[in-house]
Amino acid sequence: MSKAITKECMALLKEASEMFDETGCVPGFDGEQVPAERIVPDAKEYISETIDDPETIYDPEIWDTPGLALVLSWLAQKWHRRCHKVAPRGSKNPEYLTKEQKACLDSAVAELIRKITQGRSLN
């Protein structure tokens, strides 16, 4: 399986981003508009699961839901910037999040939710 993002996926992510810019919402699992901050816990769970079990890295339900893929990307970027010193390194053996890593992920989640809700209140 190719890890490259297809043009179709990029178009869906762009559409989700534009929806967020206009409404503060993203497409949810059923395609309906959902406030972006409500998707953040699902993105956090996915990050935790992919660390605990690297076999879950590709999940079509996630990547075929542009709103979740977009929010997951935002959270991963925020977590990387905020927590890069405690982020797990790739290895052949599954690595579980430490308490410090979980705390840092939780703070990245809180910061992303705050940023999303503040951005919407400015519009």
PDB file of C-alpha atoms in Angstrom:
ATOM      1  CA  MET A   1       0.000   0.000   0.000  1.00  0.00           C
ATOM      2  CA  SER A   2       1.309   3.441  -0.886  1.00  0.00           C
ATOM      3  CA  LYS A   3       1.636   5.963   1.899  1.00  0.00           C
ATOM      4  CA  ALA A   4       1.389   8.880  -0.538  1.00  0.00           C
ATOM      5  CA  ILE A   5      -1.717  11.007  -0.188  1.00  0.00           C
ATOM      6  CA  THR A   6      -3.760  10.841  -3.364  1.00  0.00           C
ATOM      7  CA  LYS A   7      -5.056  13.927  -5.129  1.00  0.00           C
ATOM      8  CA  GLU A   8      -8.586  12.812  -4.214  1.00  0.00           C
ATOM      9  CA  CYS A   9      -7.685  12.655  -0.506  1.00  0.00           C
ATOM     10  CA  MET A  10      -5.963  16.035  -0.704  1.00  0.00           C
ATOM     11  CA  ALA A  11      -9.101  17.510  -2.293  1.00  0.00           C
ATOM     12  CA  LEU A  12     -11.258  16.072   0.526  1.00  0.00           C
ATOM     13  CA  LEU A  13      -8.905  17.461   3.166  1.00  0.00           C
ATOM     14  CA  LYS A  14      -8.938  20.861   1.436  1.00  0.00           C
ATOM     15  CA  GLU A  15     -12.737  20.773   1.378  1.00  0.00           C
ATOM     16  CA  ALA A  16     -12.813  19.874   5.102  1.00  0.00           C
ATOM     17  CA  SER A  17     -10.394  22.709   5.852  1.00  0.00           C
ATOM     18  CA  GLU A  18     -12.519  25.184   3.904  1.00  0.00           C
ATOM     19  CA  MET A  19     -15.631  23.978   5.751  1.00  0.00           C
ATOM     20  CA  PHE A  20     -13.826  24.531   9.043  1.00  0.00           C
ATOM     21  CA  ASP A  21     -12.723  28.033   7.986  1.00  0.00           C
ATOM     22  CA  GLU A  22     -16.304  28.930   7.082  1.00  0.00           C
ATOM     23  CA  THR A  23     -18.277  27.210   9.853  1.00  0.00           C
ATOM     24  CA  GLY A  24     -15.921  25.869  12.543  1.00  0.00           C
ATOM     25  CA  CYS A  25     -17.230  22.421  11.630  1.00  0.00           C
ATOM     26  CA  VAL A  26     -15.727  19.485   9.746  1.00  0.00           C
ATOM     27  CA  PRO A  27     -17.363  16.511   8.028  1.00  0.00           C
ATOM     28  CA  GLY A  28     -18.069  13.802  10.604  1.00  0.00           C
ATOM     29  CA  PHE A  29     -18.306  10.035  10.163  1.00  0.00           C
ATOM     30  CA  ASP A  30     -21.726  10.346   8.537  1.00  0.00           C
ATOM     31  CA  GLY A  31     -20.743  13.327   6.382  1.00  0.00           C
ATOM     32  CA  GLU A  32     -22.741  15.766   8.496  1.00  0.00           C
ATOM     33  CA  GLN A  33     -21.071  18.927   9.824  1.00  0.00           C
ATOM     34  CA  VAL A  34     -19.654  18.424  13.324  1.00  0.00           C
ATOM     35  CA  PRO A  35     -17.930  21.054  15.483  1.00  0.00           C
ATOM     36  CA  ALA A  36     -14.213  20.332  15.019  1.00  0.00           C
ATOM     37  CA  GLU A  37     -13.522  20.176  18.760  1.00  0.00           C
ATOM     38  CA  ARG A  38     -15.869  17.180  19.073  1.00  0.00           C
ATOM     39  CA  ILE A  39     -13.565  15.206  16.757  1.00  0.00           C
ATOM     40  CA  VAL A  40     -10.424  15.856  18.850  1.00  0.00           C
ATOM     41  CA  PRO A  41     -11.041  13.002  21.364  1.00  0.00           C
ATOM     42  CA  ASP A  42     -11.381  10.547  18.460  1.00  0.00           C
ATOM     43  CA  ALA A  43      -8.087  11.818  17.031  1.00  0.00           C
ATOM     44  CA  LYS A  44      -6.422  11.434  20.446  1.00  0.00           C
ATOM     45  CA  GLU A  45      -7.707   7.869  20.732  1.00  0.00           C
ATOM     46  CA  TYR A  46      -6.369   7.057  17.270  1.00  0.00           C
ATOM     47  CA  ILE A  47      -2.910   8.415  18.127  1.00  0.00           C
ATOM     48  CA  SER A  48      -2.852   6.344  21.322  1.00  0.00           C
ATOM     49  CA  GLU A  49      -3.977   3.215  19.489  1.00  0.00           C
ATOM     50  CA  THR A  50      -1.379   3.576  16.726  1.00  0.00           C
ATOM     51  CA  ILE A  51       1.377   3.824  19.319  1.00  0.00           C
ATOM     52  CA  ASP A  52       0.094   0.841  21.266  1.00  0.00           C
ATOM     53  CA  ASP A  53      -0.458  -1.228  18.104  1.00  0.00           C
ATOM     54  CA  PRO A  54       1.423  -0.104  14.971  1.00  0.00           C
ATOM     55  CA  GLU A  55      -0.760  -2.414  12.849  1.00  0.00           C
ATOM     56  CA  THR A  56      -3.620   0.118  13.238  1.00  0.00           C
ATOM     57  CA  ILE A  57      -1.736   2.825  11.351  1.00  0.00           C
ATOM     58  CA  TYR A  58      -4.021   2.668   8.303  1.00  0.00           C
ATOM     59  CA  ASP A  59      -7.710   2.641   9.079  1.00  0.00           C
ATOM     60  CA  PRO A  60      -9.969   3.450   6.114  1.00  0.00           C
ATOM     61  CA  GLU A  61     -12.718   4.643   8.464  1.00  0.00           C
ATOM     62  CA  ILE A  62     -10.362   7.369   9.666  1.00  0.00           C
ATOM     63  CA  TRP A  63      -8.800   8.326   6.361  1.00  0.00           C
ATOM     64  CA  ASP A  64     -12.094   8.211   4.467  1.00  0.00           C
ATOM     65  CA  THR A  65     -13.546  10.729   6.946  1.00  0.00           C
ATOM     66  CA  PRO A  66     -11.886  13.990   5.888  1.00  0.00           C
ATOM     67  CA  GLY A  67     -12.892  15.877   9.038  1.00  0.00           C
ATOM     68  CA  LEU A  68     -11.281  13.303  11.298  1.00  0.00           C
ATOM     69  CA  ALA A  69      -8.186  13.057   9.102  1.00  0.00           C
ATOM     70  CA  LEU A  70      -7.847  16.860   9.199  1.00  0.00           C
ATOM     71  CA  VAL A  71      -8.247  17.097  12.989  1.00  0.00           C
ATOM     72  CA  LEU A  72      -5.894  14.135  13.429  1.00  0.00           C
ATOM     73  CA  SER A  73      -3.305  15.978  11.363  1.00  0.00           C
ATOM     74  CA  TRP A  74      -3.714  19.127  13.492  1.00  0.00           C
ATOM     75  CA  LEU A  75      -3.387  17.158  16.727  1.00  0.00           C
ATOM     76  CA  ALA A  76      -0.379  15.196  15.508  1.00  0.00           C
ATOM     77  CA  GLN A  77       1.364  18.439  14.524  1.00  0.00           C
ATOM     78  CA  LYS A  78       0.520  20.115  17.829  1.00  0.00           C
ATOM     79  CA  TRP A  79       1.643  17.049  19.786  1.00  0.00           C
ATOM     80  CA  HIS A  80       4.878  16.852  17.828  1.00  0.00           C
ATOM     81  CA  ARG A  81       5.680  20.528  18.472  1.00  0.00           C
ATOM     82  CA  ARG A  82       4.671  20.409  22.134  1.00  0.00           C
ATOM     83  CA  CYS A  83       5.843  16.923  23.050  1.00  0.00           C
ATOM     84  CA  HIS A  84       8.637  15.981  20.659  1.00  0.00           C
ATOM     85  CA  LYS A  85      11.059  15.302  23.532  1.00  0.00           C
ATOM     86  CA  VAL A  86       8.749  12.702  25.092  1.00  0.00           C
ATOM     87  CA  ALA A  87       7.138  11.336  21.909  1.00  0.00           C
ATOM     88  CA  PRO A  88       7.786   7.628  21.356  1.00  0.00           C
ATOM     89  CA  ARG A  89      10.381   6.693  18.780  1.00  0.00           C
ATOM     90  CA  GLY A  90       9.506   4.202  16.068  1.00  0.00           C
ATOM     91  CA  SER A  91      10.558   0.640  16.777  1.00  0.00           C
ATOM     92  CA  LYS A  92       9.694  -2.871  15.712  1.00  0.00           C
ATOM     93  CA  ASN A  93       8.121  -3.592  19.091  1.00  0.00           C
ATOM     94  CA  PRO A  94       4.883  -1.848  20.119  1.00  0.00           C
ATOM     95  CA  GLU A  95       5.567   0.936  22.562  1.00  0.00           C
ATOM     96  CA  TYR A  96       2.990   2.110  25.031  1.00  0.00           C
ATOM     97  CA  LEU A  97       2.556   5.698  26.099  1.00  0.00           C
ATOM     98  CA  THR A  98       4.217   6.579  29.386  1.00  0.00           C
ATOM     99  CA  LYS A  99       2.451   8.753  31.949  1.00  0.00           C
ATOM    100  CA  GLU A 100       4.543  11.722  30.790  1.00  0.00           C
ATOM    101  CA  GLN A 101       3.614  11.090  27.149  1.00  0.00           C
ATOM    102  CA  LYS A 102      -0.080  10.721  28.028  1.00  0.00           C
ATOM    103  CA  ALA A 103       0.027  13.969  30.010  1.00  0.00           C
ATOM    104  CA  CYS A 104       1.681  15.753  27.103  1.00  0.00           C
ATOM    105  CA  LEU A 105      -0.879  14.354  24.637  1.00  0.00           C
ATOM    106  CA  ASP A 106      -3.675  15.488  26.978  1.00  0.00           C
ATOM    107  CA  SER A 107      -2.204  19.004  27.084  1.00  0.00           C
ATOM    108  CA  ALA A 108      -1.908  19.058  23.279  1.00  0.00           C
ATOM    109  CA  VAL A 109      -5.588  18.006  23.080  1.00  0.00           C
ATOM    110  CA  ALA A 110      -6.623  20.795  25.457  1.00  0.00           C
ATOM    111  CA  GLU A 111      -4.568  23.351  23.524  1.00  0.00           C
ATOM    112  CA  LEU A 112      -6.046  22.256  20.180  1.00  0.00           C
ATOM    113  CA  ILE A 113      -9.612  22.401  21.511  1.00  0.00           C
ATOM    114  CA  ARG A 114      -8.934  25.860  22.953  1.00  0.00           C
ATOM    115  CA  LYS A 115      -7.449  27.042  19.649  1.00  0.00           C
ATOM    116  CA  ILE A 116     -10.401  25.656  17.660  1.00  0.00           C
ATOM    117  CA  THR A 117     -13.054  27.218  19.906  1.00  0.00           C
ATOM    118  CA  GLN A 118     -11.236  30.556  20.109  1.00  0.00           C
ATOM    119  CA  GLY A 119     -10.840  30.637  16.321  1.00  0.00           C
ATOM    120  CA  ARG A 120     -14.552  30.042  15.864  1.00  0.00           C
ATOM    121  CA  SER A 121     -15.501  32.790  18.294  1.00  0.00           C
ATOM    122  CA  LEU A 122     -13.404  35.248  16.289  1.00  0.00           C
ATOM    123  CA  ASN A 123     -15.357  34.506  13.085  1.00  0.00           C
TER     124      ASN A 123
END
